[in-house]
Amino acid sequence: MASLDVSGLRKSFGPTHVLHGIDLAVEDGEMIVIVGASGCGKSTLLRIVAGLETATSGSIRIAGREVTALEPAERDIAMVFQNYALYPHMSVEQNMAYGLKIRGLPKAEITRRVAEAAGLLGIEALLGRRPRQLSGGQRQRVAMGRAIVREPKLFLFDEPLSNLDAKLRVQMRAEIRRLQRRLGVTSLFVTHDQTEAMTLGDRLVVMHAGHAAQIATPMEIWARPADTYVAGFIGSPAMNFLEGTLAEGGQAVALKAGPVLRFADGPRAGGEGMPLTVGIRPEHVELAEGGILLPLDLVEPLGSETVLHGRLPGGEALVVKLAGPAPDAPSLPVALPAAALHVFDGETGKRLDP
Amino acid sequence: MRKTVFKGTALPLLLLAPQLAITAIFFLWPAGAAIWQSLLQEDPWGMSSEFVGLRNFTEVLAQPEWRGAAYNTLIFSSAVAILAMGTALFLAVQADKSIRGANIYRTLLIWPYAVAPAVAAVLWLFLFHPSIGLVGRALNEAGIAWDYKLNGNQAMLLIIIAAAWKQVSYNFIFFLAGLQSIPRSVLEAAAIDGARPVRRFWTIILPLLSPTAFFLLVVNLVYAFFDTFGVIHALTGGGPGKATETLIYKVYVEGVQNVNLGSSSAQSVILMVLVIALTAVQFRFIERKVHY
Ligand SMILES: Nc1ncnc2c1ncn2[C@@H]1O[C@H](COP(=O)(O)OP(=O)(O)OP(=O)(O)O)[C@@H](O)[C@H]1O
Ligand SMILES: [Mg+2]
């Protein structure tokens, strides 16, 4: 159990720059989820922390110890791979004991730790089996077990749940969270699933094209996304973005779609007519008499809620999520509550706060 | 695994026909003839033959020369298998380290396999001939008495090296494929578990290669038993004395030089049984055990 400090981490594969300077400080016992679209460099980051890839520049410190130049074996970490990477020729028990044997632990201690981890994960009955005789979910548990018995300083997970079916994934997700809390091991968890990210992480790192776009708690990322990428990535259905310009001396935005909305939380700095992007989450759009008329082109009833897709007069798409069923009409009047607006710079996409 | 299901039986039969015909003409027919011949005793001029049952076999098995050849074969085959597989495994591990280089390695290393046995033998002759060979002369000049035409052990060593050399490429291809089919993440998991390269090799790579290794062992033994006639014939001709006369070479000596067809056939039938047994062991082993 330890802290992890990543600073100024860069990585290039030949001419391809994959990571452009990542800084991340993880506290003891914290669970950090790294989330981002495919190819943004999540696995690369994790593998550099593990020592499976070498950093082009930057440093990694685990529990205050500089490990950037060390072999994986010397870092005292454990990793759970997407394909589990169990040793096919060893029984479940041997799989879990392998790392302990290498460390030269006494036999009795190995047996005790393996039994304890097996109990924790409910795989006592599988100890004698080979990996090929296990289901995906069971392999997943064994891979977890192999990590747990090592009692490492750091757990690394690279999309460990993505090969499981939806139901098992939800179950394992909760289980991993409980285990991590209980063992208190500092963890990095890579996923591209935002639900997984929101539910698992103490804090999230939203990665975008090799940059850490935002590092914050799930709620903060949801409530105050740092830029349009993060805003669009977290939340489902994704946030609506509308174009507009700064108006009324910074007090309001003039939307391309027509209305002028006054900011609820104060003026933004910038010249009159500066381009803005205004974001509003679908669940925050309200139905209101006298609002902008939204012609609907798709209605998705999901039972407890309804998702409406329509186009604003300017041609911009707007998605609305309603609690409960939608009124049966070809177009509905909608209002965009000022308090729910997220204001971003129209050019850089960065969040603008009052 | 994908299975193709044919509707009728005509097409599959047609597709199989060439292979079946080749098997029949080049294997079943001569094998049948050998078995029949092994039960006969022919007079030296080939004018008449009489049925003698298993007498050829009992005579062969009692011959000290045959036992000598069997002993030679044992030494020769195991040495060829160990040398060819060991070298190939070493090279494959090196090639696997740099996937980029693997293709060059592969091309270079497959060449010996395409070289005809007699040509390969000439190559080794040019290297190890005591008076005209590069290495042979160097050895003699360095004060090591090297003459495989006089020294039986040296002759055996030479044919072992020459025969193994030809088989290395074949083994290499299989070992390399085997190595590359080991998921990278499994080796990475072992590295994270604390295993250094040498330990990874012994505890992960080698066990995972064992099905390949076992398959190759049988292939190499069968090769050493049967396919090395050309190498031996061109390099030592079984000599000096009978120092490098293996079972397959003795079949030739008996049948072609001594024109004792009955005995020669009996010997080849014994070899055939040996190989069938080896192959059967291999199939059972593969079915039962190894598939990770
Ligand atoms: N060994 C390598 N050589 C060259 N390029 C690589 C290598 N490994 C990764 N990359 C590149 O680095 C980028 C990031 O890869 P990475 O595996 O970190 O993505 P990821 O965020 O984990 O994506 P995914 O969600 O699909 O797993 C990709 O563009 C990939 O092509
Ligand atoms: Mg990845």
XYZ file of C-alpha atoms and ligand atoms in Angstrom:
678
model
C 0.000 0.000 0.000
C 1.556 3.163 -1.151
C 1.250 6.376 -3.024
C 2.029 6.731 -6.706
C 3.474 9.778 -8.381
C 3.646 10.129 -12.113
C 5.258 13.279 -13.370
C 5.931 14.659 -16.826
C 5.439 11.252 -18.375
C 5.941 11.139 -22.131
C 6.012 8.193 -24.458
C 6.671 7.873 -28.165
C 6.797 4.749 -30.271
C 9.219 5.939 -32.901
C 7.549 8.919 -34.570
C 4.166 8.295 -32.886
C 3.702 10.368 -29.764
C 1.324 8.518 -27.499
C 1.603 10.297 -24.151
C 2.252 14.029 -23.955
C 3.263 14.699 -20.400
C 1.012 13.059 -17.814
C 1.089 14.260 -14.196
C -0.806 12.260 -11.633
C -0.547 11.954 -7.872
C -2.351 9.004 -6.350
C -2.762 8.815 -2.610
C -2.346 5.772 -0.456
C -5.354 3.474 -0.825
C -6.977 5.480 -3.571
C -8.681 3.906 -6.571
C -7.989 5.888 -9.727
C -9.850 5.052 -12.909
C -8.265 5.976 -16.210
C -10.950 6.389 -18.811
C -10.881 7.502 -22.434
C -11.616 6.518 -25.981
C -9.804 3.653 -27.663
C -6.230 4.482 -28.610
C -5.837 7.461 -26.285
C -2.931 5.841 -24.442
C -4.557 4.338 -21.339
C -2.881 0.964 -21.598
C 0.419 2.576 -22.467
C 0.266 4.648 -19.291
C -0.552 1.604 -17.205
C 2.183 -0.484 -18.811
C 4.765 2.199 -18.132
C 3.727 2.259 -14.486
C 4.058 -1.529 -14.474
C 7.487 -1.384 -16.072
C 6.416 -3.316 -19.173
C 7.219 -0.300 -21.355
C 9.902 2.267 -20.797
C 9.003 5.947 -20.603
C 10.522 8.284 -23.155
C 10.824 10.884 -20.404
C 9.296 11.629 -17.029
C 9.368 9.716 -13.787
C 7.353 7.209 -11.772
C 7.586 6.977 -8.004
C 5.893 4.284 -5.965
C 5.748 4.942 -2.224
C 8.240 7.722 -2.739
C 10.766 5.386 -4.383
C 11.960 6.220 -7.876
C 11.139 3.153 -10.021
C 11.328 4.574 -13.541
C 14.362 2.487 -14.461
C 13.411 -0.664 -12.546
C 12.210 -3.988 -13.934
C 8.551 -4.947 -13.279
C 9.793 -7.543 -10.798
C 11.386 -4.865 -8.636
C 8.360 -2.590 -8.445
C 6.195 -4.679 -6.133
C 3.033 -4.301 -8.159
C 0.378 -6.711 -9.412
C -1.554 -6.468 -12.638
C -4.800 -7.948 -13.899
C -4.852 -8.220 -17.685
C -7.792 -7.948 -20.033
C -7.260 -11.537 -21.228
C -6.350 -12.559 -17.637
C -2.964 -13.961 -18.775
C -3.194 -16.986 -16.485
C -0.418 -19.561 -16.818
C -2.151 -22.224 -18.917
C -0.016 -25.125 -17.713
C -0.535 -24.483 -14.034
C -3.469 -25.197 -11.759
C -5.345 -22.298 -10.202
C -3.430 -22.853 -6.994
C -0.072 -22.854 -8.789
C -1.079 -19.743 -10.694
C -1.683 -17.893 -7.465
C 1.393 -19.307 -5.740
C 3.835 -18.626 -8.585
C 4.798 -15.101 -7.560
C 5.095 -16.083 -3.902
C 7.361 -19.018 -4.701
C 9.655 -16.734 -6.667
C 9.812 -14.448 -3.667
C 10.903 -17.466 -1.656
C 8.101 -17.380 0.901
C 7.819 -20.393 3.213
C 5.447 -23.100 1.990
C 3.063 -22.713 4.919
C 2.770 -18.982 4.304
C 2.069 -19.540 0.602
C -0.648 -22.060 1.373
C -2.177 -19.733 3.934
C -2.247 -16.749 1.597
C -3.622 -18.720 -1.339
C -6.363 -20.209 0.832
C -7.228 -16.797 2.205
C -7.454 -15.168 -1.222
C -9.423 -18.116 -2.583
C -11.868 -17.732 0.296
C -12.184 -14.027 -0.345
C -13.021 -14.639 -3.995
C -15.071 -17.803 -3.535
C -12.844 -19.979 -5.689
C -11.784 -22.593 -3.129
C -13.440 -25.321 -5.184
C -11.445 -24.418 -8.298
C -7.935 -24.586 -6.870
C -7.099 -27.855 -8.606
C -8.335 -26.864 -12.056
C -6.436 -25.608 -15.045
C -7.376 -22.211 -16.523
C -8.908 -23.812 -19.615
C -11.401 -25.593 -17.379
C -12.755 -22.288 -16.067
C -15.412 -19.899 -17.305
C -14.531 -16.301 -18.120
C -15.825 -15.049 -14.788
C -13.894 -17.689 -12.883
C -10.686 -16.845 -14.753
C -11.289 -13.252 -13.841
C -11.450 -14.195 -10.185
C -8.303 -16.274 -10.407
C -6.490 -13.364 -12.021
C -7.689 -11.189 -9.141
C -6.561 -13.838 -6.686
C -3.131 -13.965 -8.237
C -2.847 -10.227 -7.697
C -4.211 -10.266 -4.159
C -1.951 -12.978 -2.735
C 1.080 -10.947 -3.639
C -0.032 -8.160 -1.248
C 1.560 -5.619 -3.576
C 2.001 -1.900 -3.153
C -0.071 -1.203 -6.235
C -2.821 -2.928 -8.217
C -3.042 -2.293 -11.931
C -6.112 -3.300 -13.905
C -6.259 -3.092 -17.689
C -9.910 -3.426 -18.716
C -10.323 -6.599 -16.657
C -14.089 -6.714 -17.099
C -14.449 -6.126 -20.797
C -14.552 -9.832 -21.699
C -17.455 -10.588 -19.378
C -21.147 -10.448 -20.159
C -23.102 -7.412 -18.994
C -24.562 -8.958 -15.863
C -21.326 -10.485 -14.642
C -19.544 -7.253 -15.356
C -21.805 -5.328 -13.001
C -21.373 -7.974 -10.337
C -17.565 -8.142 -10.658
C -17.381 -4.368 -10.709
C -19.025 -4.165 -7.300
C -16.855 -6.991 -6.064
C -13.626 -5.349 -7.175
C -14.673 -2.152 -5.481
C -15.464 -3.923 -2.221
C -12.197 -5.857 -2.314
C -10.150 -2.795 -3.071
C -11.765 -0.887 -0.181
C -11.281 -3.765 2.162
C -7.637 -4.380 1.255
C -6.943 -0.680 0.926
C -4.524 -1.190 -1.944
C -3.742 1.789 -4.143
C -5.129 0.966 -7.593
C -5.110 2.131 -11.157
C -7.999 0.845 -13.222
C -8.201 1.322 -16.972
C -11.532 1.182 -18.753
C -13.308 2.777 -21.652
C -16.699 2.274 -20.031
C -17.881 5.439 -18.349
C -20.321 3.690 -16.019
C -17.490 1.515 -14.789
C -15.360 4.601 -14.357
C -18.006 6.578 -12.451
C -18.891 3.741 -10.081
C -15.376 2.458 -9.367
C -13.171 5.465 -9.067
C -12.389 7.668 -6.111
C -11.060 9.922 -8.829
C -11.055 9.670 -12.600
C -8.434 10.539 -15.128
C -10.179 11.347 -18.388
C -7.618 10.857 -21.119
C -7.829 12.440 -24.516
C -5.234 11.845 -27.237
C -2.357 11.343 -24.817
C -3.265 14.150 -22.447
C -4.991 13.932 -19.090
C -7.951 16.172 -19.965
C -9.216 16.216 -16.376
C -8.356 14.541 -13.100
C -11.113 14.836 -10.496
C -13.807 12.976 -8.588
C -16.587 11.446 -10.694
C -19.154 13.943 -9.444
C -16.927 16.905 -10.123
C -16.206 15.672 -13.614
C -19.891 15.291 -14.200
C -20.816 18.630 -12.666
C -17.879 20.725 -13.903
C -16.229 19.145 -16.921
C -12.965 20.873 -17.794
C -13.545 20.968 -21.537
C -15.967 19.941 -24.232
C -14.241 16.566 -24.700
C -14.717 15.553 -21.077
C -18.215 17.019 -21.072
C -19.189 14.955 -24.086
C -17.438 11.796 -22.895
C -18.948 11.526 -19.423
C -22.723 11.265 -19.191
C -25.229 9.276 -21.159
C -26.828 10.345 -23.415
C -23.982 12.740 -24.135
C -24.208 16.452 -23.312
C -25.764 18.729 -25.964
C -23.522 21.416 -27.385
C -24.951 24.613 -28.861
C -23.042 27.380 -30.563
C -23.388 30.965 -29.481
C -21.581 34.220 -28.765
C -20.925 36.245 -25.637
C -23.498 39.021 -25.220
C -24.685 41.738 -22.843
C -21.197 42.577 -21.631
C -20.420 39.006 -20.635
C -23.698 38.475 -18.782
C -25.360 36.227 -21.366
C -24.951 34.030 -24.391
C -26.714 34.664 -27.669
C -27.453 31.215 -29.071
C -27.262 30.594 -32.781
C -30.619 28.881 -32.349
C -32.223 32.199 -31.324
C -32.678 32.841 -27.622
C -30.361 34.882 -25.447
C -29.735 33.194 -22.088
C -28.454 35.078 -19.060
C -25.838 33.196 -17.019
C -27.153 32.229 -13.591
C -23.722 32.278 -11.948
C -22.253 35.548 -13.120
C -20.493 37.128 -16.103
C -17.745 35.515 -18.203
C -14.619 37.392 -19.143
C -14.169 38.118 -22.840
C -15.102 40.479 -25.625
C -18.604 40.973 -26.870
C -19.308 38.489 -29.682
C -16.636 35.991 -28.583
C -17.603 32.522 -29.831
C -18.844 30.168 -27.110
C -19.971 26.592 -26.892
C -22.779 26.060 -24.439
C -23.367 22.607 -23.039
C -26.484 21.250 -21.403
C -27.089 17.692 -20.318
C -30.174 16.024 -21.853
C -31.665 15.431 -18.409
C -31.476 19.147 -17.636
C -33.513 20.278 -20.620
C -37.082 20.981 -19.500
C -40.426 20.962 -21.215
C -41.939 24.412 -20.775
C -44.896 26.259 -22.202
C -43.667 29.072 -24.425
C -40.196 27.570 -24.860
C -38.315 26.945 -28.102
C -40.309 24.608 -30.291
C -38.342 21.393 -30.846
C -39.533 19.244 -33.776
C -38.854 15.595 -32.834
C -37.344 13.086 -35.199
C -36.925 10.172 -32.782
C -38.510 9.125 -29.490
C -36.864 6.352 -27.455
C -39.013 5.128 -24.561
C -36.760 3.356 -22.008
C -39.416 2.604 -19.415
C -38.441 4.763 -16.471
C -37.338 7.537 -18.810
C -37.731 8.728 -22.377
C -35.071 10.084 -24.708
C -36.181 12.563 -27.376
C -34.085 13.547 -30.386
C -34.926 16.727 -32.229
C -33.479 19.689 -34.140
C -33.482 23.300 -32.996
C -34.526 26.023 -35.472
C -30.864 26.704 -36.355
C -30.438 23.059 -37.320
C -28.492 21.982 -34.213
C -29.392 18.599 -32.737
C -30.809 18.510 -29.226
C -31.346 15.429 -27.094
C -33.749 15.566 -24.188
C -34.103 12.997 -21.439
C -37.392 13.031 -19.594
C -38.341 11.196 -16.448
C -41.414 9.226 -17.383
C -43.254 9.090 -20.711
C -43.236 11.926 -23.253
C -46.380 13.764 -24.384
C -47.490 12.441 -27.745
C -46.765 15.325 -30.118
C -44.662 15.909 -33.256
C -42.884 18.832 -31.589
C -42.478 20.003 -28.012
C -41.591 23.354 -26.457
C -38.320 23.124 -24.478
C -36.469 25.466 -22.123
C -32.758 25.512 -21.293
C -32.467 26.424 -17.568
C -29.642 28.894 -17.060
C -28.421 27.149 -13.913
C -27.693 23.957 -15.862
C -25.575 25.561 -18.570
C -21.886 24.732 -19.015
C -19.990 27.476 -20.808
C -16.932 26.638 -22.905
C -14.644 28.714 -25.066
C -15.888 28.252 -28.636
C -12.363 27.921 -30.008
C -10.316 26.052 -27.400
C -13.214 24.112 -25.897
C -11.974 24.971 -22.349
C -14.462 25.577 -19.592
C -15.146 29.220 -18.811
C -16.066 29.958 -15.212
C -17.357 33.314 -13.912
C -11.873 -24.845 -35.337
C -13.903 -24.456 -38.458
C -15.368 -27.473 -40.100
C -16.435 -27.687 -43.670
C -19.269 -30.053 -44.321
C -19.594 -31.564 -47.782
C -23.013 -32.477 -49.074
C -22.215 -35.623 -51.045
C -19.338 -38.085 -50.931
C -18.190 -37.705 -54.545
C -16.384 -34.389 -54.147
C -14.461 -35.279 -50.998
C -13.428 -38.575 -52.565
C -12.272 -36.778 -55.681
C -10.273 -34.316 -53.610
C -8.692 -37.106 -51.632
C -7.950 -39.296 -54.648
C -4.512 -37.920 -55.578
C -3.249 -38.226 -52.006
C -4.693 -41.701 -51.662
C -3.133 -42.731 -54.964
C 0.275 -41.410 -53.904
C 0.001 -43.175 -50.568
C -0.968 -46.400 -52.299
C 1.745 -46.301 -54.966
C 4.623 -44.999 -52.889
C 3.850 -46.404 -49.505
C 1.282 -49.191 -49.303
C 2.483 -51.117 -52.310
C 6.229 -51.119 -51.469
C 5.457 -51.713 -47.806
C 3.286 -54.672 -48.754
C 5.993 -55.963 -51.063
C 8.577 -55.613 -48.282
C 6.423 -57.527 -45.851
C 5.856 -60.300 -48.391
C 9.544 -60.362 -49.322
C 10.560 -60.587 -45.672
C 8.806 -63.922 -45.425
C 10.684 -65.379 -48.387
C 14.151 -66.705 -48.892
C 15.518 -65.979 -52.347
C 18.461 -67.711 -53.935
C 21.361 -65.314 -54.736
C 20.523 -65.155 -58.447
C 16.904 -64.276 -57.833
C 15.708 -67.248 -59.827
C 13.578 -68.851 -57.165
C 12.280 -68.152 -53.693
C 10.749 -70.201 -50.950
C 8.465 -69.263 -48.090
C 10.331 -69.355 -44.783
C 7.896 -67.726 -42.370
C 9.560 -65.600 -39.694
C 13.011 -67.154 -40.128
C 14.459 -63.982 -41.655
C 13.381 -62.041 -38.582
C 14.831 -64.451 -36.050
C 18.084 -64.543 -37.990
C 18.290 -60.758 -38.203
C 17.589 -60.239 -34.517
C 20.279 -62.769 -33.618
C 22.954 -61.182 -35.824
C 25.678 -59.332 -33.876
C 26.045 -56.971 -36.884
C 22.384 -56.043 -36.690
C 22.670 -55.395 -32.954
C 25.717 -53.240 -33.616
C 23.755 -51.242 -36.144
C 20.873 -50.919 -33.691
C 23.278 -49.577 -31.083
C 24.738 -47.131 -33.622
C 21.226 -46.020 -34.511
C 20.379 -45.407 -30.878
C 23.461 -43.227 -30.355
C 23.060 -41.516 -33.694
C 19.332 -40.797 -33.441
C 19.355 -39.502 -29.912
C 22.400 -37.330 -30.593
C 20.845 -35.956 -33.783
C 17.552 -35.243 -32.024
C 19.176 -33.548 -29.040
C 21.613 -31.529 -31.130
C 19.089 -30.485 -33.776
C 16.405 -29.583 -31.229
C 18.745 -27.849 -28.812
C 20.284 -25.701 -31.526
C 16.902 -24.920 -33.052
C 15.407 -23.949 -29.697
C 18.340 -21.676 -28.957
C 18.033 -19.964 -32.339
C 14.252 -19.697 -32.080
C 14.484 -18.016 -28.675
C 16.966 -15.521 -30.108
C 14.750 -14.889 -33.136
C 11.656 -14.519 -30.962
C 13.343 -11.742 -29.001
C 13.357 -9.540 -32.066
C 10.192 -10.150 -34.011
C 11.548 -7.782 -36.606
C 14.565 -10.008 -37.236
C 12.476 -13.147 -37.162
C 11.735 -13.068 -40.867
C 15.380 -12.823 -41.871
C 16.267 -15.588 -39.449
C 13.480 -17.703 -40.790
C 14.587 -17.320 -44.383
C 18.225 -17.976 -43.597
C 17.480 -20.925 -41.395
C 15.102 -22.671 -43.756
C 17.746 -22.997 -46.438
C 19.519 -26.065 -45.056
C 16.201 -27.856 -45.200
C 15.991 -27.313 -48.941
C 19.471 -28.695 -49.560
C 19.576 -32.269 -50.871
C 21.203 -34.733 -48.439
C 24.056 -35.577 -50.808
C 24.791 -31.892 -51.419
C 24.715 -31.250 -47.694
C 27.129 -34.110 -47.239
C 29.526 -32.669 -49.812
C 29.392 -29.372 -47.956
C 30.405 -31.043 -44.721
C 32.997 -33.048 -46.586
C 34.613 -29.875 -47.809
C 34.669 -28.629 -44.247
C 35.873 -31.718 -42.450
C 37.927 -33.682 -44.967
C 41.271 -34.298 -43.249
C 43.388 -33.075 -46.175
C 41.175 -30.760 -48.243
C 38.577 -29.665 -45.662
C 38.808 -26.236 -44.076
C 38.102 -27.338 -40.521
C 39.721 -30.755 -40.967
C 43.045 -29.242 -41.957
C 42.879 -26.637 -39.249
C 42.313 -29.375 -36.675
C 45.243 -31.384 -37.924
C 47.491 -28.353 -37.991
C 46.423 -27.586 -34.433
C 47.747 -31.013 -33.474
C 44.423 -32.817 -33.157
C 44.552 -36.004 -35.168
C 41.396 -35.644 -37.220
C 40.553 -38.281 -39.779
C 37.031 -39.526 -39.807
C 37.977 -42.112 -42.397
C 40.061 -43.899 -39.774
C 38.465 -42.932 -36.500
C 34.992 -44.380 -35.954
C 34.007 -41.905 -33.241
C 34.973 -38.978 -35.396
C 32.990 -40.444 -38.273
C 29.957 -40.793 -36.018
C 30.392 -37.223 -34.801
C 30.574 -35.966 -38.358
C 27.399 -37.669 -39.551
C 25.605 -36.547 -36.387
C 26.531 -32.932 -37.063
C 25.688 -33.145 -40.746
C 22.350 -34.857 -40.132
C 21.419 -32.488 -37.288
C 22.329 -29.458 -39.377
C 19.755 -30.391 -41.973
C 17.039 -30.804 -39.353
C 17.673 -27.599 -37.410
C 15.666 -25.464 -39.816
C 12.595 -27.641 -39.556
C 12.754 -27.619 -35.772
C 13.420 -23.902 -35.751
C 10.236 -23.102 -37.663
C 8.139 -25.122 -35.236
C 9.839 -23.774 -32.136
C 9.519 -20.216 -33.384
C 5.826 -20.709 -34.151
C 5.418 -22.268 -30.709
C 7.184 -19.364 -29.039
C 5.162 -16.811 -30.906
C 1.907 -18.474 -29.957
C 2.648 -17.955 -26.260
C 0.588 -14.866 -25.393
C 2.827 -11.935 -24.594
C 0.685 -11.052 -21.624
C 1.415 -14.418 -19.986
C 5.128 -13.647 -20.060
C 4.436 -10.134 -18.864
C 2.364 -11.493 -15.997
C 5.300 -13.700 -15.047
C 7.645 -10.724 -15.213
C 5.351 -8.789 -12.890
C 5.183 -11.820 -10.609
C 8.923 -11.402 -10.252
C 10.320 -13.977 -12.684
C 13.558 -12.999 -14.439
C 14.146 -14.079 -18.043
C 15.937 -17.322 -17.172
C 13.237 -18.402 -14.763
C 10.536 -17.392 -17.233
C 12.191 -19.653 -19.761
C 12.251 -22.688 -17.486
C 8.902 -22.246 -15.747
C 6.705 -20.736 -18.461
C 8.173 -20.952 -21.940
C 9.573 -24.468 -21.841
C 6.474 -26.108 -20.328
C 4.300 -24.325 -22.880
C 6.599 -25.529 -25.652
C 6.556 -29.117 -24.466
C 3.838 -30.254 -26.903
C 5.890 -28.827 -29.760
C 9.054 -30.359 -28.362
C 7.468 -33.773 -28.066
C 6.130 -33.630 -31.586
C 9.549 -32.617 -32.842
C 11.257 -35.359 -30.861
C 9.257 -37.985 -32.711
C 9.778 -36.262 -36.059
C 13.521 -36.015 -35.429
C 13.818 -39.633 -34.375
C 11.936 -40.766 -37.451
C 14.172 -38.509 -39.546
C 17.320 -39.932 -37.984
C 16.047 -43.469 -38.517
C 15.039 -43.083 -42.140
C 16.059 -39.894 -43.836
C 19.732 -39.907 -43.068
C 20.726 -42.563 -45.567
C 21.954 -39.935 -48.055
C 24.145 -38.158 -45.532
C 25.729 -41.360 -44.278
C 26.188 -42.777 -47.724
C 27.948 -39.687 -49.044
C 30.073 -38.989 -45.980
C 31.196 -42.290 -44.488
C 29.471 -45.078 -46.384
C 28.831 -46.718 -43.039
C 32.544 -46.874 -42.242
C 35.187 -46.968 -41.055
C 34.469 -50.628 -40.515
C 30.836 -50.582 -39.448
C 31.219 -47.643 -37.089
C 28.520 -45.524 -38.727
C 26.312 -48.270 -40.072
C 22.818 -47.508 -38.814
C 19.775 -49.725 -39.270
C 18.619 -47.955 -42.416
C 22.097 -48.107 -43.887
C 22.268 -51.792 -43.100
C 19.034 -52.371 -44.982
C 20.793 -50.950 -48.024
C 24.008 -52.906 -47.465
C 22.077 -56.127 -47.002
C 19.717 -55.650 -49.914
C 21.804 -53.890 -52.546
C 25.375 -54.946 -51.787
C 24.829 -58.403 -50.349
C 21.666 -59.010 -52.384
C 20.027 -60.716 -49.431
C 16.515 -59.496 -50.162
C 14.744 -61.576 -47.522
C 16.938 -60.341 -44.701
C 16.949 -56.766 -45.969
C 13.159 -56.761 -46.159
C 12.867 -58.192 -42.685
C 15.085 -55.373 -41.414
C 13.040 -52.717 -43.123
C 9.844 -54.213 -41.743
C 11.347 -54.007 -38.252
C 12.153 -50.328 -38.868
C 8.662 -49.740 -40.167
C 7.161 -51.239 -37.014
C 9.409 -49.030 -34.904
C 8.251 -45.900 -36.643
C 4.601 -46.907 -36.492
C 5.045 -47.462 -32.771
C 6.661 -44.053 -32.319
C 3.899 -42.357 -34.241
C 1.235 -44.174 -32.274
C 2.807 -43.046 -29.010
C 2.856 -39.531 -30.343
C -0.810 -39.528 -31.305
C -1.903 -40.943 -27.992
C 0.184 -38.426 -26.131
C -1.154 -35.500 -28.115
C -4.731 -36.627 -27.684
C -4.433 -37.264 -24.001
C -2.350 -34.513 -22.658
C -1.098 -31.477 -24.323
C -3.299 -28.643 -25.489
C -3.107 -25.465 -23.561
N 4.172 -1.127 -29.304
C 3.623 -0.095 -29.959
N 4.189 0.393 -31.087
C 3.644 1.428 -31.744
N 2.515 2.038 -31.373
C 1.889 1.609 -30.269
C 2.401 0.515 -29.519
N 1.576 0.303 -28.467
C 0.597 1.217 -28.579
N 0.779 2.010 -29.660
C -0.076 3.121 -30.091
O -0.277 3.951 -28.985
C -1.596 4.460 -28.951
C -2.198 4.188 -27.609
O -2.324 2.813 -27.403
P -2.935 2.215 -26.088
O -2.847 0.744 -26.185
O -2.307 2.853 -24.912
O -4.441 2.678 -26.227
P -5.654 2.420 -25.232
O -6.059 3.768 -24.739
O -5.309 1.407 -24.218
O -6.772 1.898 -26.213
P -7.827 0.699 -25.990
O -8.969 1.267 -25.235
O -8.222 0.367 -27.391
O -7.129 -0.404 -25.289
C -2.327 3.784 -30.103
O -2.436 4.718 -31.147
C -1.450 2.646 -30.496
O -1.519 2.431 -31.869
Mg -5.860 -0.681 -23.891
